[in-house]
Short mmCIF file of C-alpha atoms in Angstrom, two decimals:
data_model
loop_
_atom_site.label_atom_id
_atom_site.label_comp_id
_atom_site.label_asym_id
_atom_site.label_seq_id
_atom_site.Cartn_x
_atom_site.Cartn_y
_atom_site.Cartn_z
CA MET C 99 -0.15 0.19 0.16
CA SER C 100 0.97 3.58 -0.41
CA GLY C 101 2.04 6.20 2.03
CA LEU C 102 -0.33 9.24 2.25
CA ARG C 103 2.40 11.63 0.35
CA GLU C 104 2.43 9.06 -2.70
CA ARG C 105 -1.47 9.24 -2.58
CA LYS C 106 -1.61 13.19 -2.54
CA LYS C 107 1.37 13.45 -4.99
CA ALA C 108 -1.02 10.74 -7.75
CA LEU C 109 -4.22 12.68 -6.82
CA THR C 110 -2.29 16.10 -7.48
CA ARG C 111 -1.09 15.02 -10.55
CA GLN C 112 -4.34 13.08 -11.23
CA ALA C 113 -6.08 16.49 -10.58
CA LEU C 114 -4.02 18.19 -13.19
CA ALA C 115 -3.83 15.93 -16.20
CA ASP C 116 -8.02 15.23 -15.80
CA ALA C 117 -7.70 20.14 -15.77
CA ALA C 118 -5.83 20.42 -18.65
CA LEU C 119 -7.69 18.06 -20.32
CA ARG C 120 -11.10 19.34 -20.79
CA LEU C 121 -9.83 23.14 -20.73
CA PHE C 122 -7.73 21.62 -23.71
CA LEU C 123 -11.07 20.22 -25.25
CA ASP C 124 -12.91 23.06 -24.27
CA ARG C 125 -10.70 25.75 -25.91
CA GLY C 126 -8.23 24.42 -27.30
CA TYR C 127 -4.50 23.44 -26.95
CA ASP C 128 -3.14 27.13 -27.65
CA ALA C 129 -5.16 29.07 -25.73
CA VAL C 130 -4.61 27.90 -22.02
CA SER C 131 -2.08 29.03 -20.30
CA VAL C 132 0.19 26.78 -17.29
CA LYS C 133 -1.25 29.65 -15.04
CA GLU C 134 -4.31 28.27 -16.17
CA ILE C 135 -4.06 24.12 -15.60
CA ALA C 136 -3.07 24.95 -12.05
CA GLU C 137 -5.25 27.08 -11.28
CA ALA C 138 -7.71 25.15 -12.49
CA ALA C 139 -6.06 22.47 -10.27
CA ASP C 140 -5.82 24.13 -7.12
CA VAL C 141 -1.87 24.29 -7.64
CA SER C 142 0.99 26.25 -8.27
CA VAL C 143 2.50 26.81 -11.27
CA PRO C 144 5.77 25.33 -9.31
CA THR C 145 3.91 22.48 -8.48
CA LEU C 146 2.79 21.63 -12.43
CA PHE C 147 6.36 21.66 -12.87
CA ALA C 148 7.20 19.25 -10.20
CA HIS C 149 4.42 16.81 -11.19
CA PHE C 150 5.50 17.20 -15.11
CA PRO C 151 8.50 18.81 -15.87
CA ASP C 152 7.88 18.85 -19.86
CA GLY C 153 5.31 21.57 -19.76
CA LYS C 154 2.16 21.47 -21.28
CA GLU C 155 2.59 19.18 -23.82
CA SER C 156 3.12 15.70 -20.96
CA LEU C 157 -0.61 16.57 -19.19
CA VAL C 158 -1.92 15.66 -22.28
CA PHE C 159 0.24 12.37 -22.33
CA ASP C 160 -0.84 11.45 -18.50
CA LEU C 161 -1.02 7.62 -18.62
CA ASP C 162 2.77 6.95 -21.02
CA ALA C 163 4.25 6.26 -17.90
CA ASP C 164 4.46 2.09 -18.59
CA ARG C 165 4.39 1.97 -22.17
CA GLU C 166 7.88 1.05 -22.34
CA ALA C 167 7.31 -1.73 -19.44
CA GLU C 168 4.16 -3.36 -21.85
CA LEU C 169 6.21 -3.38 -24.78
CA VAL C 170 9.27 -5.06 -23.33
CA ALA C 171 6.03 -7.43 -21.66
CA ALA C 172 4.82 -7.83 -24.94
CA VAL C 173 8.46 -9.13 -26.96
CA ARG C 174 9.10 -11.30 -23.05
CA ASP C 175 5.92 -13.36 -22.12
CA ARG C 176 4.03 -14.05 -25.05
CA ALA C 177 2.73 -17.18 -25.74
CA PRO C 178 4.37 -19.99 -25.64
CA GLY C 179 5.43 -21.44 -29.18
CA ARG C 180 4.92 -17.56 -30.54
CA THR C 181 7.69 -16.22 -32.67
CA VAL C 182 8.86 -12.08 -31.14
CA LEU C 183 6.31 -10.80 -34.31
CA GLN C 184 3.08 -13.26 -33.65
CA GLY C 185 3.49 -12.25 -29.18
CA LEU C 186 4.15 -9.11 -30.14
CA ARG C 187 0.45 -8.18 -32.59
CA ASP C 188 -0.94 -10.81 -30.19
CA ALA C 189 -0.62 -7.93 -26.81
CA PHE C 190 -1.33 -5.36 -29.33
CA LEU C 191 -4.71 -6.66 -31.38
CA SER C 192 -5.51 -7.50 -27.02
CA ARG C 193 -4.79 -4.58 -25.33
CA PRO C 194 -8.27 -3.00 -24.30
CA ARG C 195 -9.16 -0.17 -26.52
CA PRO C 196 -10.16 3.20 -25.23
CA ALA C 197 -14.20 3.53 -24.82
CA ASP C 198 -15.52 4.81 -28.00
CA THR C 199 -16.54 7.56 -27.13
CA GLU C 200 -17.37 11.69 -27.31
CA GLN C 201 -14.42 12.67 -25.42
CA MET C 202 -12.39 10.29 -26.89
CA HIS C 203 -12.86 11.30 -30.54
CA ALA C 204 -12.22 14.71 -29.29
CA PHE C 205 -9.09 13.95 -27.08
CA MET C 206 -7.63 12.35 -30.62
CA ARG C 207 -9.09 15.29 -32.83
CA LEU C 208 -6.68 17.69 -30.52
CA ILE C 209 -3.52 15.37 -30.82
CA ARG C 210 -3.66 15.74 -34.31
CA ASP C 211 -5.24 18.96 -35.04
CA THR C 212 -2.27 20.48 -32.87
CA PRO C 213 1.02 20.32 -34.96
CA VAL C 214 2.66 20.02 -31.17
CA LEU C 215 0.42 17.71 -29.75
CA ALA C 216 0.27 14.58 -32.90
CA ASP C 217 4.69 16.31 -32.39
CA TYR C 218 5.61 15.26 -29.13
CA PHE C 219 3.34 11.90 -29.11
CA ARG C 220 5.47 10.78 -32.07
CA ARG C 221 8.45 11.93 -30.03
CA MET C 222 7.73 10.29 -26.94
CA TRP C 223 6.62 7.42 -28.79
CA GLN C 224 9.44 6.18 -30.55
CA ARG C 225 11.27 7.01 -27.37
CA HIS C 226 10.87 3.74 -26.26
CA GLU C 227 12.56 2.33 -29.71
CA GLY C 228 16.09 1.51 -27.36
CA ALA C 229 14.70 -0.64 -24.71
CA PHE C 230 11.86 -2.10 -27.36
CA ALA C 231 14.90 -3.25 -29.93
CA ARG C 232 17.03 -4.62 -26.88
CA ALA C 233 14.48 -6.68 -25.53
CA ILE C 234 13.68 -8.34 -29.33
CA ALA C 235 17.60 -9.05 -29.47
CA GLU C 236 17.90 -10.22 -25.92
CA ASP C 237 15.37 -12.71 -26.71
CA VAL C 238 15.91 -13.41 -30.31
CA GLY C 239 20.14 -14.06 -29.27
CA ARG C 240 21.16 -11.40 -31.20
CA ASP C 241 23.18 -8.14 -30.93
CA PRO C 242 21.59 -5.18 -29.04
CA ASP C 243 22.43 -3.03 -32.07
CA ASP C 244 21.24 -5.15 -35.27
CA ILE C 245 20.60 -2.52 -37.40
CA ALA C 246 17.97 -5.31 -38.82
CA LEU C 247 16.27 -5.97 -34.84
CA ILE C 248 16.78 -1.72 -34.74
CA ALA C 249 14.69 -1.36 -37.83
CA LEU C 250 11.98 -3.76 -37.03
CA ALA C 251 11.34 -1.57 -33.52
CA HIS C 252 10.96 1.52 -35.01
CA PHE C 253 8.55 -0.01 -37.71
CA VAL C 254 6.42 -1.90 -34.84
CA LEU C 255 5.78 0.95 -33.01
CA GLY C 256 5.58 2.92 -36.50
CA ALA C 257 2.67 0.13 -36.96
CA VAL C 258 0.94 0.88 -33.88
CA GLU C 259 0.96 5.39 -34.45
CA VAL C 260 -0.92 4.60 -38.03
CA SER C 261 -3.29 1.93 -37.03
CA ARG C 262 -4.13 4.46 -34.74
CA ARG C 263 -5.40 6.79 -37.40
CA SER C 264 -6.84 5.02 -38.98
CA ALA C 265 -10.99 3.89 -39.48
CA ASP C 266 -10.51 0.33 -38.84
CA PRO C 267 -6.84 0.05 -36.28
CA ALA C 268 -7.53 -3.26 -35.31
CA GLY C 269 -7.81 -3.92 -39.04
CA ASP C 270 -5.28 -2.06 -40.50
CA LEU C 271 -2.67 -3.06 -37.30
CA GLU C 272 -3.52 -6.93 -38.59
CA ARG C 273 -2.54 -5.80 -41.99
CA ILE C 274 0.97 -4.19 -40.58
CA PHE C 275 2.23 -7.20 -38.50
CA ASP C 276 1.11 -9.73 -42.15
CA LEU C 277 3.18 -6.88 -44.24
CA LEU C 278 6.37 -7.61 -41.29
CA GLU C 279 5.58 -11.13 -40.60
CA ASN C 280 6.73 -11.68 -43.81
CA GLY C 281 9.19 -8.85 -43.92
CA TRP C 282 11.22 -9.99 -41.25
CA GLY C 283 10.89 -13.36 -40.10
CA ALA C 284 14.16 -13.87 -40.75
CA ALA C 285 15.78 -11.08 -39.84
CA LEU C 286 14.18 -13.11 -36.50
CA THR C 287 15.04 -17.31 -36.69
CA ARG C 288 18.19 -18.31 -34.69
#
């Protein structure tokens, strides 16, 4: 069980993220200041930056904290007998999808229509590439600097990002994984 201090920190962080999202969806990202977000969450600006040192963009993507661990686990914890790509396909397609609500659609529009958020999202997602590639290399017994495995990690992350923007994310991700498996299968054999 976490202590009182940790629970208070988590509640403050959540209040900031919720206030930011509410204001961004209501008025647009560029029309909202950090000061307004802090005031809406009833904290000071320094407190906001203590929780979100990367600035305003990071308030939108508060749920990314465990993403890298999930990516590595998708490689390491796949079902027996499944190749790395099959395990990744299984993991990405079985992940719970965000509720198909008007708020989720508004959130995705906010990211898509705000260049700084779209760019931040891409950078944030791709920053996991190194750990992801190392997990794949470790699993298949290859050098972590193997360019084929680094590229594979890059392309898998890109596939997930591209499929999120489509009208049929799951179907398009299936099609992309078919392409990756047929083109990259030999690179993953021991």
